[in-house]
XYZ file of C-alpha atoms in Angstrom:
564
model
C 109.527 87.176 54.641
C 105.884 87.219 53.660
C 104.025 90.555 52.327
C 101.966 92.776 54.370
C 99.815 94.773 53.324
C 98.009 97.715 54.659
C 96.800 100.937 54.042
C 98.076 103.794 57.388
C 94.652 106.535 57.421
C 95.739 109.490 59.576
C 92.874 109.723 62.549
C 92.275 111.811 65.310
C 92.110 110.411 69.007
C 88.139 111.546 68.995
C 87.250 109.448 65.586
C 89.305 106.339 67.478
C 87.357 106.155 70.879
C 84.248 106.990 69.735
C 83.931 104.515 66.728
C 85.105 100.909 68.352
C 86.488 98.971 70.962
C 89.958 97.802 71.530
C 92.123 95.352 73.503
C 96.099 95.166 74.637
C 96.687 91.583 73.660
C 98.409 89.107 75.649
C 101.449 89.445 73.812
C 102.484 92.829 75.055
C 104.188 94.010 77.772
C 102.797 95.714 80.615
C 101.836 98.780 81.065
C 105.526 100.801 82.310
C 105.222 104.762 82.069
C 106.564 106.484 85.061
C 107.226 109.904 86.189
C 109.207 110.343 83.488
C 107.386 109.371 80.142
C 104.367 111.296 81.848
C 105.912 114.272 81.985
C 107.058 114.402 78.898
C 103.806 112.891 77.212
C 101.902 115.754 79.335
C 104.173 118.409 78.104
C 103.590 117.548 74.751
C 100.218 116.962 74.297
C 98.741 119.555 77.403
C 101.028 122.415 77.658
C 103.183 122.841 74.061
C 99.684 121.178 71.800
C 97.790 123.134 69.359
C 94.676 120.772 67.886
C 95.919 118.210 66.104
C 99.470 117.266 67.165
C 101.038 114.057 65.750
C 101.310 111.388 68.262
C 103.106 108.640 66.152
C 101.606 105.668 64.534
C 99.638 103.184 66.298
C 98.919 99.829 64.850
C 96.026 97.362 65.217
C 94.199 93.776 63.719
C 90.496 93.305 63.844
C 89.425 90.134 65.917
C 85.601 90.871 65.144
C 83.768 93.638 63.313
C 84.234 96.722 65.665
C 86.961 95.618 68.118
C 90.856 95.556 67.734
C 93.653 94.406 69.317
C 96.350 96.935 69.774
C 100.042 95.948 67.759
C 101.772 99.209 69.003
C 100.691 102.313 70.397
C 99.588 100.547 74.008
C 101.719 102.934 76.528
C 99.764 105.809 74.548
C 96.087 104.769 73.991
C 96.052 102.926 77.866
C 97.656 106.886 79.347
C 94.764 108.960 77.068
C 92.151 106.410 78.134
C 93.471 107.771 82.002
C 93.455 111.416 80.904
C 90.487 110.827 79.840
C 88.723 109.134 83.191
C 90.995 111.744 85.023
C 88.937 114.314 83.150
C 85.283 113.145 84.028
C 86.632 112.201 87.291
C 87.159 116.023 87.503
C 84.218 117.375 85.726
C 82.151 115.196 88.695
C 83.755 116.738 91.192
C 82.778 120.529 90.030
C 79.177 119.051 89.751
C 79.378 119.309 85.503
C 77.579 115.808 84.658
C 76.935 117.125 81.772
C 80.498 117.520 80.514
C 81.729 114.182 82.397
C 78.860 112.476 80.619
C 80.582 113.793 77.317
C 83.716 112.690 77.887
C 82.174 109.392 79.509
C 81.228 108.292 75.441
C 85.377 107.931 75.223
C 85.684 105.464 77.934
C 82.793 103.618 77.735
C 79.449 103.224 75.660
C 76.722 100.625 74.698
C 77.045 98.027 71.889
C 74.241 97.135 69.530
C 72.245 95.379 72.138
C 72.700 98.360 74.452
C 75.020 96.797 76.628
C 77.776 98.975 78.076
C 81.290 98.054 77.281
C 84.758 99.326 78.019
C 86.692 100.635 75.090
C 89.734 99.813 76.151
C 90.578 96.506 77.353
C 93.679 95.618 79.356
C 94.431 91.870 79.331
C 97.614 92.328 81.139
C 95.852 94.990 83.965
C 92.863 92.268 83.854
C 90.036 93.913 85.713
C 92.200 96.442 87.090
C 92.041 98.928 84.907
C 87.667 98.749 84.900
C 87.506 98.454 88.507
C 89.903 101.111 89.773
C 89.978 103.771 86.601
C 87.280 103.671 84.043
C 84.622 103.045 86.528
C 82.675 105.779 88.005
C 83.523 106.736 91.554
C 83.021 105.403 94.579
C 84.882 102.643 93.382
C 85.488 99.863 95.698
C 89.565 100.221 96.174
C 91.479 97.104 95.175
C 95.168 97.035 95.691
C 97.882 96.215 92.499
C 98.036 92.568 92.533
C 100.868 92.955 89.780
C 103.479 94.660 87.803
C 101.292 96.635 85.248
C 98.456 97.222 87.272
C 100.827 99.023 89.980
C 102.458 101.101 86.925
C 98.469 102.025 86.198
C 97.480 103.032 89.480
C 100.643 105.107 89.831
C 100.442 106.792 86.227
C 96.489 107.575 87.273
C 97.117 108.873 90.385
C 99.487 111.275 88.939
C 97.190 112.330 86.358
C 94.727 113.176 88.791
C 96.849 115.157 90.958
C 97.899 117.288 87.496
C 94.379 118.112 87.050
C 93.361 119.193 90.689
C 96.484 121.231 90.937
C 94.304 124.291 90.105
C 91.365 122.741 91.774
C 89.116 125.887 92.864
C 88.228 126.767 96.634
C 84.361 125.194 96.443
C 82.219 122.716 97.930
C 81.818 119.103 96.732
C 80.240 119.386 93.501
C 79.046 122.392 93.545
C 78.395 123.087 89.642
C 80.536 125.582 88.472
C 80.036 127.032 84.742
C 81.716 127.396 81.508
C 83.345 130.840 82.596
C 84.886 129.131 85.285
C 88.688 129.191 84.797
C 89.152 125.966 85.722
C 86.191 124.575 83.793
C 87.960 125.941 80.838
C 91.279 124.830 82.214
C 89.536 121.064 81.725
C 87.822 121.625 78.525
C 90.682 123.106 76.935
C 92.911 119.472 78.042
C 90.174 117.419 77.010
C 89.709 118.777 73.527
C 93.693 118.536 73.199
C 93.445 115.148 74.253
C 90.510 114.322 71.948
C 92.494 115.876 68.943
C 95.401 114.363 68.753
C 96.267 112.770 65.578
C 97.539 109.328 64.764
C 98.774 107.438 61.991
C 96.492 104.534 61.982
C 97.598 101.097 60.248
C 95.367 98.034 60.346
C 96.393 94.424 59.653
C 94.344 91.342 58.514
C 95.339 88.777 61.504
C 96.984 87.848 64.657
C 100.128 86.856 62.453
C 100.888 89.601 61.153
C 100.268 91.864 64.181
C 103.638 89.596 65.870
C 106.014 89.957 63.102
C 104.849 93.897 63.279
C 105.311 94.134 66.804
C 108.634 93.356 66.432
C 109.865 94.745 63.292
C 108.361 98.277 64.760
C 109.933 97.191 68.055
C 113.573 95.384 67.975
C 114.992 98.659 67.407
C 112.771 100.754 69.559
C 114.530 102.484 72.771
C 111.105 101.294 74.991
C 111.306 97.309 74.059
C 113.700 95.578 75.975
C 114.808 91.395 75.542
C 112.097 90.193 77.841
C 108.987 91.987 75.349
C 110.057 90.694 71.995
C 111.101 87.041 73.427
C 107.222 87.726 75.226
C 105.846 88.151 71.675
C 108.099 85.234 69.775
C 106.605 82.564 72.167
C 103.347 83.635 72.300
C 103.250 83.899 68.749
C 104.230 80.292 68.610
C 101.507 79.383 71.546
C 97.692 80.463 70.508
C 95.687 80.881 73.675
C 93.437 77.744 72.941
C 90.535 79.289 74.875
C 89.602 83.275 75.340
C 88.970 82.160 78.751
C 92.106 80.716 79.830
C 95.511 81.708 78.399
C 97.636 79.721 80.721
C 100.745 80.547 78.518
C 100.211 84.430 79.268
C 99.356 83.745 82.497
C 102.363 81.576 83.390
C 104.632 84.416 81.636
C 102.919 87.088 84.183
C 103.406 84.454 86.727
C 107.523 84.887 85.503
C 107.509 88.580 85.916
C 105.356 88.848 89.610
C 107.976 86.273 90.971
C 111.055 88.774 89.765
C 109.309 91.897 91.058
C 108.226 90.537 94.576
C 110.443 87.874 95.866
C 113.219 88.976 93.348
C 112.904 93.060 94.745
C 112.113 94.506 91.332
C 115.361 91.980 89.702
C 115.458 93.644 85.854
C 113.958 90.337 83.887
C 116.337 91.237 81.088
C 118.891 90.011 83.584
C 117.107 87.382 84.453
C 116.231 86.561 81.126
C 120.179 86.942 79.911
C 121.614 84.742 82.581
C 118.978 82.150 82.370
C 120.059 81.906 78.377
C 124.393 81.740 79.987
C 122.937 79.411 82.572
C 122.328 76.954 79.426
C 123.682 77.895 76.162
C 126.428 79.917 74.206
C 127.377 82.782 75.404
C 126.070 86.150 73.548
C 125.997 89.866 75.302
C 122.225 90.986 75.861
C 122.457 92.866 72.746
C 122.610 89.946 70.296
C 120.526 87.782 72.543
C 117.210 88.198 71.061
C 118.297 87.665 67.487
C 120.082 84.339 68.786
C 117.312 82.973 70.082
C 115.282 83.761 66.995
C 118.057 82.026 65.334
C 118.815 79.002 67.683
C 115.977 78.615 69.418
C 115.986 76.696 72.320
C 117.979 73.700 71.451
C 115.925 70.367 72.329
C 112.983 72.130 74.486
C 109.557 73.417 73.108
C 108.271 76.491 73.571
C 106.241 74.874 76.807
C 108.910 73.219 78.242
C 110.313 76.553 77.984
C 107.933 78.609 79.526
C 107.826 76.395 81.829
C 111.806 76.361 82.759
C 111.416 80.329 82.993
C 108.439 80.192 84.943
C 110.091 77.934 87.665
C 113.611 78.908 87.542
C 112.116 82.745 88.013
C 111.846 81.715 91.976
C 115.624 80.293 92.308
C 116.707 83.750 90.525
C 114.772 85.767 93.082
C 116.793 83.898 95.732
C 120.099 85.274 94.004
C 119.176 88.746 93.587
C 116.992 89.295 96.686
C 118.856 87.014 99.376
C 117.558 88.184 101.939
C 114.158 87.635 100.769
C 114.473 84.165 100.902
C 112.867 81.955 103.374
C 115.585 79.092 103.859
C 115.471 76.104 105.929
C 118.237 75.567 108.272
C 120.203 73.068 106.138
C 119.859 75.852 103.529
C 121.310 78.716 105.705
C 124.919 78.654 104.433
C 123.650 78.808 100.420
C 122.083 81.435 101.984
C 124.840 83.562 103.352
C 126.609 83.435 100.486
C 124.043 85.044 98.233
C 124.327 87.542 100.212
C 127.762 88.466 100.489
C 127.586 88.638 96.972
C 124.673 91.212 96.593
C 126.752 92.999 99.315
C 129.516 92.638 97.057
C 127.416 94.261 94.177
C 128.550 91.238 91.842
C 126.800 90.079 89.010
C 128.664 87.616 86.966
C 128.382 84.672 88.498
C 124.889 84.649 88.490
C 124.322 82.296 85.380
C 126.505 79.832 87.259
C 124.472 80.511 90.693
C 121.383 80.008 89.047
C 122.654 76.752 87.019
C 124.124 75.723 90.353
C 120.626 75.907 92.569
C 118.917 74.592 89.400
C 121.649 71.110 89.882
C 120.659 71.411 93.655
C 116.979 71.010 92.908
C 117.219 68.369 90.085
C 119.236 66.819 92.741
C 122.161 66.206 90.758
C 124.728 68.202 92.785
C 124.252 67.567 96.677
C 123.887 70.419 99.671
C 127.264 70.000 100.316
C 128.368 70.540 96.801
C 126.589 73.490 96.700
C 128.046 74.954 99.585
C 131.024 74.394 98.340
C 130.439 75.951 95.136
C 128.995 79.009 96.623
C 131.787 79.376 99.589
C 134.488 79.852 96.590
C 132.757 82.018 94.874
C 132.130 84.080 97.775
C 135.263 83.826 99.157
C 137.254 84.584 95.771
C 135.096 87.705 95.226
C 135.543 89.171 98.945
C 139.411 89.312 98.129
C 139.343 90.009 94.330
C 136.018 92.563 93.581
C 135.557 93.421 97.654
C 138.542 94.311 99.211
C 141.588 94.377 96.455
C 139.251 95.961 94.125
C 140.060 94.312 90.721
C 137.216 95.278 88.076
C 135.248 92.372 86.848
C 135.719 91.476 82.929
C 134.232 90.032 80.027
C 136.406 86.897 80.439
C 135.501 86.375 83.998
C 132.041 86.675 83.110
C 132.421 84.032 79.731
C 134.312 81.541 82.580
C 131.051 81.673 84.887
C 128.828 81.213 81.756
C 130.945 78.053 80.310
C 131.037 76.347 84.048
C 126.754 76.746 83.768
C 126.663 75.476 80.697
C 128.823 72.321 81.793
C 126.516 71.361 84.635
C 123.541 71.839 82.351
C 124.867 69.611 79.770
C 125.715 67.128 82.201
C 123.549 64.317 84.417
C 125.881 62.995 86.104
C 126.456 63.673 89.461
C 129.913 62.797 89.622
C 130.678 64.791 86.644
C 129.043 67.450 88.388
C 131.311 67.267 91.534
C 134.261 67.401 89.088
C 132.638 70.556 87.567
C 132.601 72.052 91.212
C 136.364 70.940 91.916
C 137.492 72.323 89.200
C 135.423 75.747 89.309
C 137.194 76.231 92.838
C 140.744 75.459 91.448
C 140.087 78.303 88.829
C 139.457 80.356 91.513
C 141.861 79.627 93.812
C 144.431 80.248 90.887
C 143.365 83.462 89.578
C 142.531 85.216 93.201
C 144.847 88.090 94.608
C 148.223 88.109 95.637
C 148.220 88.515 99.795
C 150.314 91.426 99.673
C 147.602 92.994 97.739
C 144.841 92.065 99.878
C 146.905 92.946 103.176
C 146.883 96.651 101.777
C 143.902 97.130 100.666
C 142.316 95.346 103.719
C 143.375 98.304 105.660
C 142.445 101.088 103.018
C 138.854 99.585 102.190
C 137.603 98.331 105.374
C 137.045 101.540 106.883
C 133.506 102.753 109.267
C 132.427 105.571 110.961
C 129.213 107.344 111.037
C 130.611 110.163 108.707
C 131.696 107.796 106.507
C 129.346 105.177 105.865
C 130.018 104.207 102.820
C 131.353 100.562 103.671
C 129.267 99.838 106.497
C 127.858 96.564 105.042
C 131.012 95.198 103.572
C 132.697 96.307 107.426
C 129.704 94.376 109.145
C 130.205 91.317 106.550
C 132.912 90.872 107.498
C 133.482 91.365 110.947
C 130.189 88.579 111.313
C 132.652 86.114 109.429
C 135.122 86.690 111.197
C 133.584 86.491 114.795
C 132.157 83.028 113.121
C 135.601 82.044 111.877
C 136.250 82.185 115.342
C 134.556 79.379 116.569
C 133.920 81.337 120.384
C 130.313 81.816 119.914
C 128.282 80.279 116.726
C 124.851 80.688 118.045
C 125.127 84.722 118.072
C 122.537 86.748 116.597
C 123.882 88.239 114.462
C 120.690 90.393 113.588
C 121.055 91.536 117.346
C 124.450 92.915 116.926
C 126.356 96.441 115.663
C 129.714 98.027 115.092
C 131.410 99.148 118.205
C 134.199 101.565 118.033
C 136.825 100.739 120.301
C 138.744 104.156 120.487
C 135.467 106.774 120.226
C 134.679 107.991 116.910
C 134.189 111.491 118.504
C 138.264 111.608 118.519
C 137.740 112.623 114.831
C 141.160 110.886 113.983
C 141.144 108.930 110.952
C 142.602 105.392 111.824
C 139.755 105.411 114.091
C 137.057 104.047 111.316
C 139.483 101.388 110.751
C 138.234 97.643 111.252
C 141.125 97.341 113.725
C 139.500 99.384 115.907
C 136.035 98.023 115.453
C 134.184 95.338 117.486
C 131.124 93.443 116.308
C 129.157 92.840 119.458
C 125.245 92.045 120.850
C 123.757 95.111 121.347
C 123.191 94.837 125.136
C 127.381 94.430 125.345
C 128.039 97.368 122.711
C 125.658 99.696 124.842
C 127.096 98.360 127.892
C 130.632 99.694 126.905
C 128.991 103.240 125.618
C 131.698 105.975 126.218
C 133.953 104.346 128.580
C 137.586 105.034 128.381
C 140.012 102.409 127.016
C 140.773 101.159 130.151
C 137.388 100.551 131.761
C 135.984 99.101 128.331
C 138.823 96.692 128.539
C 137.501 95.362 132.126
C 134.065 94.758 130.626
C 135.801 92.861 127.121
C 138.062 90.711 129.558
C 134.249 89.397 131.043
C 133.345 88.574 127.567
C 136.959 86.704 126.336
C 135.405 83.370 126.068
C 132.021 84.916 123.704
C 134.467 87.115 121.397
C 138.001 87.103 119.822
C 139.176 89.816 121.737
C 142.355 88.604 123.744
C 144.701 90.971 121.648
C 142.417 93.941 122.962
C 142.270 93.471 126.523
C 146.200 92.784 126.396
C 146.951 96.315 125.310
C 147.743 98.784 128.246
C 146.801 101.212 126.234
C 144.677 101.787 122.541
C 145.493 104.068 119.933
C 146.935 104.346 116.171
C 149.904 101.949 116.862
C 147.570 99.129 118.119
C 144.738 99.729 115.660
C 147.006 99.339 112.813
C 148.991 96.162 114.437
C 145.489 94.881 114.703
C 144.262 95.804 111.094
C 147.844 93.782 110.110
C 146.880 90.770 111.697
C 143.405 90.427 111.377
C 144.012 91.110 107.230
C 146.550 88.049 107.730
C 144.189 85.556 109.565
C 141.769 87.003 107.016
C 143.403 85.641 103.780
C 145.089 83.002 105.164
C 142.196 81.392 107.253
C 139.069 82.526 106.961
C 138.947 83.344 103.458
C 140.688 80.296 102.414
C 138.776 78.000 100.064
C-alpha cells in the first residue's frame, strides 16, 4: 500500500466555514441521518456542549485553492450547515437581520470577484440543498426528487421545529433584543455550533481521498456494502466532465429505482443477492472484501454499473410485487412474488432475480418461468408458511448455486434442465403431509381479534377458490373473509379457515348476520360461482363441521393445489 501523508490541525467549526468552500463528492453516500442520529447529535453538541467539544475528525483533498471535497465527516458538516440556516431562518423571523446576517457568512459568502457562493456543496442533494435550505426564505418549494434530498428535507424540518419550540408569543418579525430569552436561547446554539472542534486532515488528491474513505470506513458502524462498493467503482471511473458524471448519476439512478418501485428494498440486499445471483457465495459480511479481491470476473466496471443499474428494476419487482405493473401474460410471475413477500421469504431471491434476468435475456421462456416461480411458491407455502420449518444457511447456498448455474449458462435448453431440476429439489425436500395437515389447522387461523394471519388466510383461500376452477374471472381485489359461524360467538374454532369463505363483497354483505340456515339458502344460489357444496350440505354448522372441513380442505390443499 502506498504512503500517505498528512498533517491532522485541530480547528474549530467557525475557522472551517468561514475560511473556504467545500463539496460532498460523488463518491459518497447520501445524506441518511434520521430521528435518531439527530437526537443524539443535538444532545451532544446543544444541550450537554461547553465551547469547544470534540466532534471527531473530518477529512478533506483540495480540488483548487480554497475549495475541498469532503473524505469523511459529510453526515456532520451537511447537519451544522442546517443548524446553521435553521438559525438565521430563526433570527429572520424575530426581525434580528443583523444576527441572521452574521450567521449568513457560514452558509454563504462572496469569492474574490464578489460573487456569492455556497459553502457547502451537495453533489448527491444537487440543487436541493441551495434551493430548499441555504437559500433565504420565501423559497420556491420543490419536492425530494430522491433518496438524500428527502433525508435533507426531513433532518431540516426537524431542526427547525427544535428551534421554534420556545418560539415567543409575537408578531412576524417583530425585532426582539439581546435580553430576549429566546434571542439568547439562539445565540447561545449558534456559538455552540460555531465552536465545535474538529480534527482536520487534508490529503494531496482524489486518490488518496478513496483509499481513506474506506480505510476510515470498512469498519465504521454507519458504512454499509452498498457505500464502499459506491467508492471502489467510482474510484476506478473519473467523471470525464464536471458537468456530466453519468457513472454517479447511473449509481443514483440504482438507488431511486430500490427506494420507489422497490418500497425502500435495503440496497445491501439488493446489492448481496445480485453478487449470489452470479458468483460464489459469501455472507454480506465478507462481501465487500471479495469483491475487492475478485472483482467482477469478465465485466468492467461499466458493464457493471450498468448490470446494477438495470437489474435494480427486476429486484424492485421481487421485493415490492405489488408495485409492479405486469402485462397479462406476466400476471402469474406476478402472483408468485407475492406470495412470497406474504410469506416474508428472502432466500430465493438471488435465484428470482437470476431467473427474471434469464426471462429478459430471453433465454428461459414465460412458461419456464412460471414454472420456476410456481415451485418455489408452492414449496415455501407448505415448508416456511404453514409447517413452519426455519429457513437455513444451506437452503439459502442451494438458491445461490441454482443462480449461478443459469448465469453461467446460454443455453436455453440447459436452462430448462436447470428449472427441472430446481423443482425436483424441491419437491424432495418439502414437508411430510402429516405435518402440513396439522399445522394447516393450527396456522391458518382469522378473526378480527386475531389478525395476525389475515394475509396468509386470504392467500390462500384466493388459491384455493382459483384451484377451483368455478369462477376464474373473480376479482379478487373486490372480495373479503366471511365467517361462516359469526365471529361474535367468541369460540375459538371459529377463526379457523374451515369456517371461512372468500367471497365478492356484495355476496359477503349479502349474508351479514344471518343464521346458519338462512346463509345456507343464499350459498346454495351461488354453488356454481364458489366451492361451497360441502357447506350448504350441512344441516347444521358448528365445531364438528368446521374441523371436518379444515381436514379436507388441508388434504385437497397438499395434494392438489399445492402440488408442483
Amino acid at each position: 500500500m502506498p504512503t500517505i501523508t498528512f498533517q491532522p490541525v485541530l480547528r474549530d467549526i467557525k475557522d472551517i466555514l468561514k475560511s473556504d468552500y467545500y463539496e460532498i463528492p460523488r463518491f459518497q453516500r447520501p445524506y441518511s441521518w434520521g430521528q435518531e442520529h439527530l437526537e443524539e447529535f443535538w444532545t451532544d453538541v446543544v444541550d450537554n456542549n461547553d465551547d469547544g467539544y470534540f466532534i471527531g475528525p473530518m477529512v478533506a483533498y483540495k480540488t483548487q485553492r480554497d475549495t475541498f471535497q469532503i473524505v469523511d465527516g459529510q453526515q456532520r458538516i451537511t447537519t451544522l450547515t442546517l443548524m446553521l440556516c435553521a438559525l438565521r431562518d430563526a433570527f429572520i423571523r424575530v426581525g434580528r437581520i443583523d444576527l441572521a446576517d452574521g450567521v449568513t457568512k457560514y452558509i454563504e459568502r462572496t469569492d474574490d470577484d464578489n460573487i456569492e457562493h455556497y459553502v457547502l456543496k451537495s453533489e448527491p442533494a444537487g440543487l436541493f440543498l441551495a434551493s430548499q435550505v441555504q437559500v433565504r426564505a420565501p423559497r420556491t418549494v420543490t419536492a425530494p426528487s430522491n433518496e438524500d434530498q428527502a433525508n435533507i428535507k426531513r433532518a431540516f424540518t426537524d431542526i427547525t421545529k427544535r428551534l421554534t419550540l420556545e418560539f415567543p408569543d409575537t408578531a412576524p418579525e417583530e425585532r426582539l433584543e439581546d435580553d430576549h430569552g429566546y434571542i439568547a436561547k439562539l445565540k447561545m446554539i449558534r456559538d455552540r455550533v460555531l465552536a465545535l472542534q474538529v480534527i482536520w486532515i487534508v490529503l494531496d488528491n482524489i486518490d488518496d481521498a478513496y483509499m481513506i474513505f474506506e480505510t476510515l470506513n470498512s469498519r465504521g458502524r454507519d458504512l454499509d456494502v452498498v457505500d464502499l462498493l459506491k467508492n471502489h467503482l467510482m474510484s476506478q471511473l473519473k467523471a470525464e466532465n464536471g458537468d456530466l458524471d453519468l457513472p454517479a448519476q447511473q449509481w443514483r439512478e440504482m438507488r431511486e429505482t430500490l427506494a420507489g418501485p422497490g418500497n425502500g428494498v435495503n440496497p445491501n440486499a439488493y446489492i448481496l443477492h445480485w453478487w449470489l445471483s452470479r458468483n460464489a457465495y459469501v455472507s454480506e459480511r465478507k462481501l465487500f472484501r471479495r469483491i475487492k479481491d475478485d472483482g467482477f470476473g469478465s465485466a468492467s466496471t461499466v458493464e457493471t454499473i450498468d448490470a446494477l443499474v438495470e437489474e435494480a428494476v427486476l429486484y424492485a419487482r421481487i421485493a415490492n410485487p405489488t408495485g409492479w405493473s405486469c402485462s397479462p401474460e406476466e400476471r402469474e410471475v406476478k402472483d408468485s412474488l407475492v406470495a412470497l413477500e406474504t410469506f416474508g421469504v428472502r432466500q430465493p431471491r438471488p435465484l428470482l432475480l437470476a431467473l427474471l434476468r434469464s426471462h429478459k435475456e430471453g433465454l428461459i421462456k414465460l412458461k419456464k418461468l412460471r414454472q420456476a416461480l410456481t415451485s418455489v411458491e408452492h414449496f415455501h407455502f407448505v415448508t416456511t408458511a404453514v409447517v413452519g420449518v426455519s429457513s437455513t444457511g444451506g437452503q439459502s447456498q442451494m438458491y445461490a448455486r441454482y443462480a449461478r448455474e443459469l448465469a453461467s449458462t446460454s443455453n436455453p435448453q440447459d436452462a430448462g434442465l436447470i428449472v427441472d431440476k430446481l423443482a425436483k429439489q424441491l419437491r424432495s425436500s418439502i414437508s411430510a403431509a402429516t405435518t402440513f395437515e396439522t399445522e394447516f389447522e393450527r396456522v391458518l387461523n382469522f378473526t378480527e381479534k386475531s389478525p395476525r394471519a389475515k394475509r396468509l388466510v386470504q392467500y390462500t383461500l384466493r388459491k384455493m377458490h382459483d384451484a377451483a376452477g368455478l369462477h376464474p374471472a373473480l376479482d379478487h381485489g373486490k372480495c373479503n373473509i366471511e365467517h361462516i359461524a359469526p365471529q361474535s360467538n367468541g369460540d375459538p374454532w371459529v377463526g379457523m379457515i374451515g369456517n371461512l369463505l372468500w367471497l365478492d363483497e356484495k355476496v359477503n354483505s349479502g349474508l351479514g348476520n344471518l343464521p346458519f340456515t338462512e346463509k345456507r339458502a343464499v350459498l346454495g344460489g351461488y354453488s356454481t360461482l364458489y366451492d361451497v357444496a360441502d357447506i350448504i350440505a350441512e344441516r347444521t354448522w358448528g365445531e364438528h363441521e368446521v374441523r371436518a372441513r379444515t381436514k379436507r380442505m388441508a388434504k385437497r390443499a397438499y395434494e392438489e393445489v399445492w402440488k408442483f
